mmCIF file of C-alpha atoms in Angstrom:
data_model
loop_
_atom_site.group_PDB
_atom_site.id
_atom_site.type_symbol
_atom_site.label_atom_id
_atom_site.label_comp_id
_atom_site.label_asym_id
_atom_site.label_seq_id
_atom_site.Cartn_x
_atom_site.Cartn_y
_atom_site.Cartn_z
ATOM 1 C CA MET A 16 51.807 -26.482 -2.913
ATOM 2 C CA THR A 17 50.937 -28.915 -0.317
ATOM 3 C CA SER A 18 46.692 -29.309 0.155
ATOM 4 C CA THR A 19 47.409 -27.568 4.074
ATOM 5 C CA ASP A 20 49.311 -25.083 2.317
ATOM 6 C CA SER A 21 46.112 -24.486 -0.064
ATOM 7 C CA ALA A 22 44.170 -24.108 2.964
ATOM 8 C CA ALA A 23 46.319 -21.684 4.674
ATOM 9 C CA GLN A 24 45.719 -19.060 1.572
ATOM 10 C CA THR A 25 42.157 -19.121 1.810
ATOM 11 C CA PRO A 26 40.189 -16.718 3.218
ATOM 12 C CA ALA A 27 38.395 -17.968 6.615
ATOM 13 C CA LYS A 28 34.222 -17.441 5.392
ATOM 14 C CA ALA A 29 32.666 -14.884 8.503
ATOM 15 C CA PRO A 30 30.150 -16.679 10.112
ATOM 16 C CA ALA A 31 26.709 -15.955 8.868
ATOM 17 C CA LYS A 32 24.768 -12.942 11.154
ATOM 18 C CA ASP A 33 22.819 -13.677 13.616
ATOM 19 C CA PRO A 34 19.271 -12.486 12.520
ATOM 20 C CA TRP A 35 17.937 -11.427 15.535
ATOM 21 C CA ASP A 36 20.939 -8.930 16.163
ATOM 22 C CA LEU A 37 19.047 -6.000 16.135
ATOM 23 C CA PRO A 38 20.047 -1.832 15.478
ATOM 24 C CA ASP A 39 19.712 0.041 18.798
ATOM 25 C CA VAL A 40 16.955 2.870 17.932
ATOM 26 C CA SER A 41 15.608 4.168 21.026
ATOM 27 C CA GLY A 42 17.546 7.165 19.673
ATOM 28 C CA LEU A 43 15.698 8.087 16.221
ATOM 29 C CA VAL A 44 12.680 9.826 16.119
ATOM 30 C CA VAL A 45 9.528 8.222 14.233
ATOM 31 C CA GLY A 46 7.647 10.782 12.677
ATOM 32 C CA VAL A 47 3.681 9.282 11.808
ATOM 33 C CA LEU A 48 2.235 10.168 8.999
ATOM 34 C CA GLY A 49 -1.706 9.820 9.580
ATOM 35 C CA GLY A 50 -0.696 10.298 13.037
ATOM 36 C CA THR A 51 -4.283 11.671 14.100
ATOM 37 C CA GLY A 52 -6.342 8.620 13.059
ATOM 38 C CA PRO A 53 -7.123 5.427 15.003
ATOM 39 C CA GLN A 54 -3.618 3.273 13.832
ATOM 40 C CA GLY A 55 -1.645 6.405 13.195
ATOM 41 C CA LYS A 56 -2.651 7.466 16.742
ATOM 42 C CA GLY A 57 -2.277 4.217 18.072
ATOM 43 C CA LEU A 58 1.498 2.949 17.180
ATOM 44 C CA ALA A 59 2.683 6.929 17.808
ATOM 45 C CA TYR A 60 1.442 5.754 21.331
ATOM 46 C CA ARG A 61 2.714 2.333 21.763
ATOM 47 C CA LEU A 62 6.171 3.807 20.547
ATOM 48 C CA ALA A 63 6.710 7.094 22.502
ATOM 49 C CA ARG A 64 5.326 4.489 25.858
ATOM 50 C CA ALA A 65 7.928 2.781 24.879
ATOM 51 C CA GLY A 66 10.649 5.863 25.622
ATOM 52 C CA GLN A 67 10.815 6.545 21.523
ATOM 53 C CA LYS A 68 10.507 10.215 20.175
ATOM 54 C CA VAL A 69 7.417 10.408 18.344
ATOM 55 C CA ILE A 70 6.150 13.220 16.318
ATOM 56 C CA ILE A 71 2.546 13.413 15.021
ATOM 57 C CA GLY A 72 1.702 14.881 11.992
ATOM 58 C CA SER A 73 -1.887 15.805 9.948
ATOM 59 C CA ARG A 74 -2.758 18.460 7.171
ATOM 60 C CA ALA A 75 -3.675 20.626 10.355
ATOM 61 C CA ALA A 76 -1.272 21.383 12.242
ATOM 62 C CA GLU A 77 -3.394 22.199 15.032
ATOM 63 C CA ARG A 78 -5.356 18.999 14.889
ATOM 64 C CA ALA A 79 -2.189 17.173 15.601
ATOM 65 C CA GLN A 80 -1.402 19.396 18.365
ATOM 66 C CA ALA A 81 -4.525 18.769 20.109
ATOM 67 C CA ALA A 82 -3.683 14.917 19.528
ATOM 68 C CA ALA A 83 -0.549 14.752 21.004
ATOM 69 C CA GLU A 84 -1.360 16.718 24.257
ATOM 70 C CA GLU A 85 -3.671 13.129 24.613
ATOM 71 C CA LEU A 86 -1.480 10.926 24.148
ATOM 72 C CA GLY A 87 1.095 12.676 26.323
ATOM 73 C CA HIS A 88 5.028 10.252 26.726
ATOM 74 C CA GLY A 89 6.133 13.121 25.475
ATOM 75 C CA VAL A 90 4.560 12.932 21.630
ATOM 76 C CA GLU A 91 4.316 16.192 19.200
ATOM 77 C CA GLY A 92 2.323 17.734 16.768
ATOM 78 C CA ALA A 93 3.169 19.255 13.571
ATOM 79 C CA ASP A 94 2.153 19.427 9.725
ATOM 80 C CA ASN A 95 3.316 16.486 7.635
ATOM 81 C CA ALA A 96 5.911 18.722 6.262
ATOM 82 C CA GLU A 97 7.524 19.204 9.363
ATOM 83 C CA THR A 98 6.858 15.783 10.778
ATOM 84 C CA ALA A 99 8.637 14.848 7.375
ATOM 85 C CA ARG A 100 11.779 16.954 7.843
ATOM 86 C CA ARG A 101 12.342 16.394 12.141
ATOM 87 C CA SER A 102 11.940 12.753 11.617
ATOM 88 C CA ASP A 103 15.351 9.724 10.617
ATOM 89 C CA ILE A 104 12.058 7.188 10.018
ATOM 90 C CA VAL A 105 8.829 8.430 8.817
ATOM 91 C CA ILE A 106 5.650 6.029 9.282
ATOM 92 C CA VAL A 107 2.598 6.387 6.973
ATOM 93 C CA ALA A 108 -0.065 5.256 8.327
ATOM 94 C CA VAL A 109 -2.740 7.599 6.031
ATOM 95 C CA PRO A 110 -6.428 6.959 4.548
ATOM 96 C CA TRP A 111 -5.704 4.777 1.114
ATOM 97 C CA ASP A 112 -7.309 7.014 -0.595
ATOM 98 C CA GLY A 113 -5.491 10.076 0.260
ATOM 99 C CA HIS A 114 -2.277 7.722 0.258
ATOM 100 C CA GLY A 115 -0.824 8.730 -2.929
ATOM 101 C CA LYS A 116 -1.235 12.157 -2.988
ATOM 102 C CA THR A 117 -0.118 12.667 0.480
ATOM 103 C CA LEU A 118 3.269 11.458 -0.573
ATOM 104 C CA GLU A 119 3.869 13.213 -3.373
ATOM 105 C CA SER A 120 3.313 15.570 -1.790
ATOM 106 C CA LEU A 121 6.088 15.255 0.476
ATOM 107 C CA ARG A 122 8.714 14.064 -1.794
ATOM 108 C CA GLU A 123 11.317 16.781 -0.474
ATOM 109 C CA GLU A 124 10.706 16.098 3.138
ATOM 110 C CA LEU A 125 10.670 12.294 2.699
ATOM 111 C CA ALA A 126 14.044 12.786 0.307
ATOM 112 C CA GLY A 127 17.061 10.440 2.183
ATOM 113 C CA LYS A 128 14.447 9.196 4.779
ATOM 114 C CA LEU A 129 13.158 5.162 6.124
ATOM 115 C CA VAL A 130 9.853 5.687 5.394
ATOM 116 C CA VAL A 131 7.963 2.424 6.909
ATOM 117 C CA ASP A 132 3.924 1.401 4.784
ATOM 118 C CA CYS A 133 1.644 0.289 6.972
ATOM 119 C CA VAL A 134 -1.279 0.860 4.855
ATOM 120 C CA ASN A 135 -3.431 -1.720 3.320
ATOM 121 C CA PRO A 136 -5.296 -0.731 0.183
ATOM 122 C CA LEU A 137 -9.430 -2.672 1.268
ATOM 123 C CA GLY A 138 -12.778 -1.526 -0.705
ATOM 124 C CA PHE A 139 -16.045 -2.537 1.367
ATOM 125 C CA ASP A 140 -19.280 -4.217 0.242
ATOM 126 C CA LYS A 141 -21.556 -5.879 1.940
ATOM 127 C CA LYS A 142 -20.090 -9.153 1.732
ATOM 128 C CA GLY A 143 -17.302 -7.264 3.993
ATOM 129 C CA ALA A 144 -14.085 -6.328 3.802
ATOM 130 C CA TYR A 145 -11.557 -6.807 -0.036
ATOM 131 C CA ALA A 146 -8.211 -6.165 -0.980
ATOM 132 C CA LEU A 147 -7.626 -3.757 -3.730
ATOM 133 C CA LYS A 148 -4.328 -3.628 -6.039
ATOM 134 C CA PRO A 149 -2.926 -1.054 -6.568
ATOM 135 C CA GLU A 150 -1.451 -0.152 -10.573
ATOM 136 C CA GLU A 151 2.395 -0.934 -8.716
ATOM 137 C CA GLY A 152 0.914 -3.583 -7.039
ATOM 138 C CA SER A 153 0.926 -2.366 -3.511
ATOM 139 C CA ALA A 154 0.550 0.397 -1.089
ATOM 140 C CA ALA A 155 4.333 0.368 -0.443
ATOM 141 C CA GLU A 156 5.656 -0.264 -4.065
ATOM 142 C CA GLN A 157 2.920 2.807 -4.842
ATOM 143 C CA ALA A 158 5.072 4.457 -1.917
ATOM 144 C CA ALA A 159 8.608 3.738 -3.287
ATOM 145 C CA ALA A 160 7.912 5.321 -7.090
ATOM 146 C CA LEU A 161 6.928 7.838 -5.613
ATOM 147 C CA LEU A 162 9.548 8.852 -3.201
ATOM 148 C CA PRO A 163 12.554 7.479 -5.850
ATOM 149 C CA ASP A 164 15.180 9.689 -2.730
ATOM 150 C CA SER A 165 13.539 7.446 -0.081
ATOM 151 C CA ARG A 166 13.857 3.995 1.000
ATOM 152 C CA VAL A 167 10.585 2.194 1.581
ATOM 153 C CA ALA A 168 10.143 -0.226 3.727
ATOM 154 C CA ALA A 169 6.306 -1.950 4.746
ATOM 155 C CA ALA A 170 5.188 -2.597 8.226
ATOM 156 C CA PHE A 171 2.732 -2.718 10.823
ATOM 157 C CA HIS A 172 -0.225 -3.811 9.035
ATOM 158 C CA HIS A 173 -1.623 -6.186 10.876
ATOM 159 C CA LEU A 174 -2.032 -4.513 13.995
ATOM 160 C CA SER A 175 -5.043 -3.783 16.315
ATOM 161 C CA ALA A 176 -5.964 0.256 16.514
ATOM 162 C CA VAL A 177 -8.040 -0.849 19.496
ATOM 163 C CA LEU A 178 -5.518 -2.689 21.159
ATOM 164 C CA LEU A 179 -3.100 -0.106 20.608
ATOM 165 C CA GLN A 180 -4.892 2.518 21.769
ATOM 166 C CA ASP A 181 -5.574 0.742 24.977
ATOM 167 C CA PRO A 182 -3.391 2.167 28.016
ATOM 168 C CA GLU A 183 -4.703 -1.072 29.605
ATOM 169 C CA ILE A 184 -2.704 -3.336 27.475
ATOM 170 C CA ALA A 185 0.284 -3.607 28.752
ATOM 171 C CA GLU A 186 1.688 -6.590 26.179
ATOM 172 C CA ILE A 187 0.423 -6.648 22.038
ATOM 173 C CA ASP A 188 0.814 -10.158 21.640
ATOM 174 C CA THR A 189 1.352 -10.420 17.475
ATOM 175 C CA ASP A 190 4.471 -10.228 15.294
ATOM 176 C CA VAL A 191 4.783 -7.361 12.373
ATOM 177 C CA MET A 192 5.906 -8.694 8.962
ATOM 178 C CA VAL A 193 8.077 -6.832 7.278
ATOM 179 C CA LEU A 194 9.798 -6.142 3.949
ATOM 180 C CA GLY A 195 11.853 -4.343 2.175
ATOM 181 C CA GLU A 196 14.644 -4.153 0.048
ATOM 182 C CA GLU A 197 17.808 -3.390 2.055
ATOM 183 C CA ARG A 198 18.703 -5.553 5.127
ATOM 184 C CA ALA A 199 19.663 -2.967 6.888
ATOM 185 C CA ASP A 200 16.555 -0.720 6.622
ATOM 186 C CA VAL A 201 14.450 -3.798 7.679
ATOM 187 C CA GLU A 202 16.519 -4.498 10.378
ATOM 188 C CA ILE A 203 16.411 -1.030 12.319
ATOM 189 C CA VAL A 204 11.658 -1.496 11.323
ATOM 190 C CA GLN A 205 12.388 -5.171 12.901
ATOM 191 C CA ALA A 206 14.065 -3.596 15.610
ATOM 192 C CA LEU A 207 11.587 -0.621 16.223
ATOM 193 C CA ALA A 208 9.066 -2.947 16.474
ATOM 194 C CA GLY A 209 10.767 -4.371 19.020
ATOM 195 C CA ARG A 210 10.822 -2.160 21.320
ATOM 196 C CA ILE A 211 6.651 -2.463 21.920
ATOM 197 C CA PRO A 212 6.763 -4.475 24.191
ATOM 198 C CA GLY A 213 4.980 -8.660 23.403
ATOM 199 C CA MET A 214 5.756 -7.416 19.433
ATOM 200 C CA ARG A 215 8.563 -8.759 17.089
ATOM 201 C CA GLY A 216 9.510 -8.177 13.997
ATOM 202 C CA VAL A 217 9.862 -10.457 10.815
ATOM 203 C CA PHE A 218 11.415 -10.904 7.549
ATOM 204 C CA ALA A 219 8.497 -11.647 5.320
ATOM 205 C CA GLY A 220 10.633 -10.555 1.665
ATOM 206 C CA ARG A 221 10.949 -7.741 -0.430
ATOM 207 C CA LEU A 222 8.542 -5.135 -1.484
ATOM 208 C CA ARG A 223 7.146 -6.909 -4.055
ATOM 209 C CA ASN A 224 5.796 -9.603 -2.166
ATOM 210 C CA ALA A 225 3.750 -6.391 0.341
ATOM 211 C CA HIS A 226 0.275 -7.053 -1.604
ATOM 212 C CA GLN A 227 -0.732 -9.872 -0.286
ATOM 213 C CA VAL A 228 1.172 -9.057 3.381
ATOM 214 C CA GLU A 229 -1.926 -5.945 2.594
ATOM 215 C CA SER A 230 -3.985 -8.060 1.789
ATOM 216 C CA LEU A 231 -4.705 -10.270 4.294
ATOM 217 C CA VAL A 232 -5.340 -7.446 7.141
ATOM 218 C CA ALA A 233 -9.085 -7.862 5.233
ATOM 219 C CA ASN A 234 -9.422 -12.390 6.439
ATOM 220 C CA LEU A 235 -8.240 -10.604 9.713
ATOM 221 C CA ILE A 236 -11.396 -8.116 9.668
ATOM 222 C CA SER A 237 -13.268 -11.605 8.941
ATOM 223 C CA VAL A 238 -11.697 -13.206 11.573
ATOM 224 C CA ASN A 239 -12.082 -9.807 14.118
ATOM 225 C CA ARG A 240 -16.198 -10.183 12.752
ATOM 226 C CA ARG A 241 -16.748 -13.039 13.400
ATOM 227 C CA TYR A 242 -15.155 -13.781 16.586
ATOM 228 C CA LYS A 243 -15.762 -10.776 18.069
ATOM 229 C CA ALA A 244 -11.879 -10.471 18.097
ATOM 230 C CA HIS A 245 -8.924 -8.012 18.093
ATOM 231 C CA ALA A 246 -6.859 -10.850 16.306
ATOM 232 C CA GLY A 247 -3.165 -10.734 15.114
ATOM 233 C CA LEU A 248 -0.127 -12.436 13.666
ATOM 234 C CA ARG A 249 2.249 -15.174 15.193
ATOM 235 C CA VAL A 250 5.067 -17.161 13.061
ATOM 236 C CA THR A 251 6.052 -20.157 14.697
ATOM 237 C CA ASP A 252 9.021 -21.916 14.481
ATOM 238 C CA VAL A 253 11.385 -18.767 14.086
#
């Protein structure tokens, strides 16, 4: 066999996928658990303002519906279980102290869903904010352990609730670190982040790396206090 024949029998290597070739997520329904809190409410507002269908969830449906009316842009409110059932993607923005109990109670409703955890386990004392380390390693890993039939990713940790909720601000100048086990799921979350003007989703590793991403919020709180700011993050050279 000649070298030419050998080369002809070798299958051509597929070109590398462009990491910025992201899916169209405009038709997906996004549910936000904890959607009446500052972070969840801000994310719901920004996504709905960008044209995404959004449902915010709360333990009390009436509270969620009142918050949805306040947000406008077609946002709906429901209890957490209904929000989970009706959504394609579910963002978890509940307080850390209720994180495990909330997810455990919604295991059935969240089965088969893409769950995006943005919870930051933090403690506070007279010295300021500090990171907590859950037994599972991170809030995202706790979610993955509690939701074996869901696909869990982590994102939206470093966003200022004040900026998200301010209707006078047209763009949110920040990157979103996205972590997950499956590339397709990560790219969906990246694309969702990119729906918000000024925002970009950047792959930042697997869920085992979520702890340091969640923990960085303690540093940002210190930045904000010192400089009277609402700091975000930008990843350079990407």
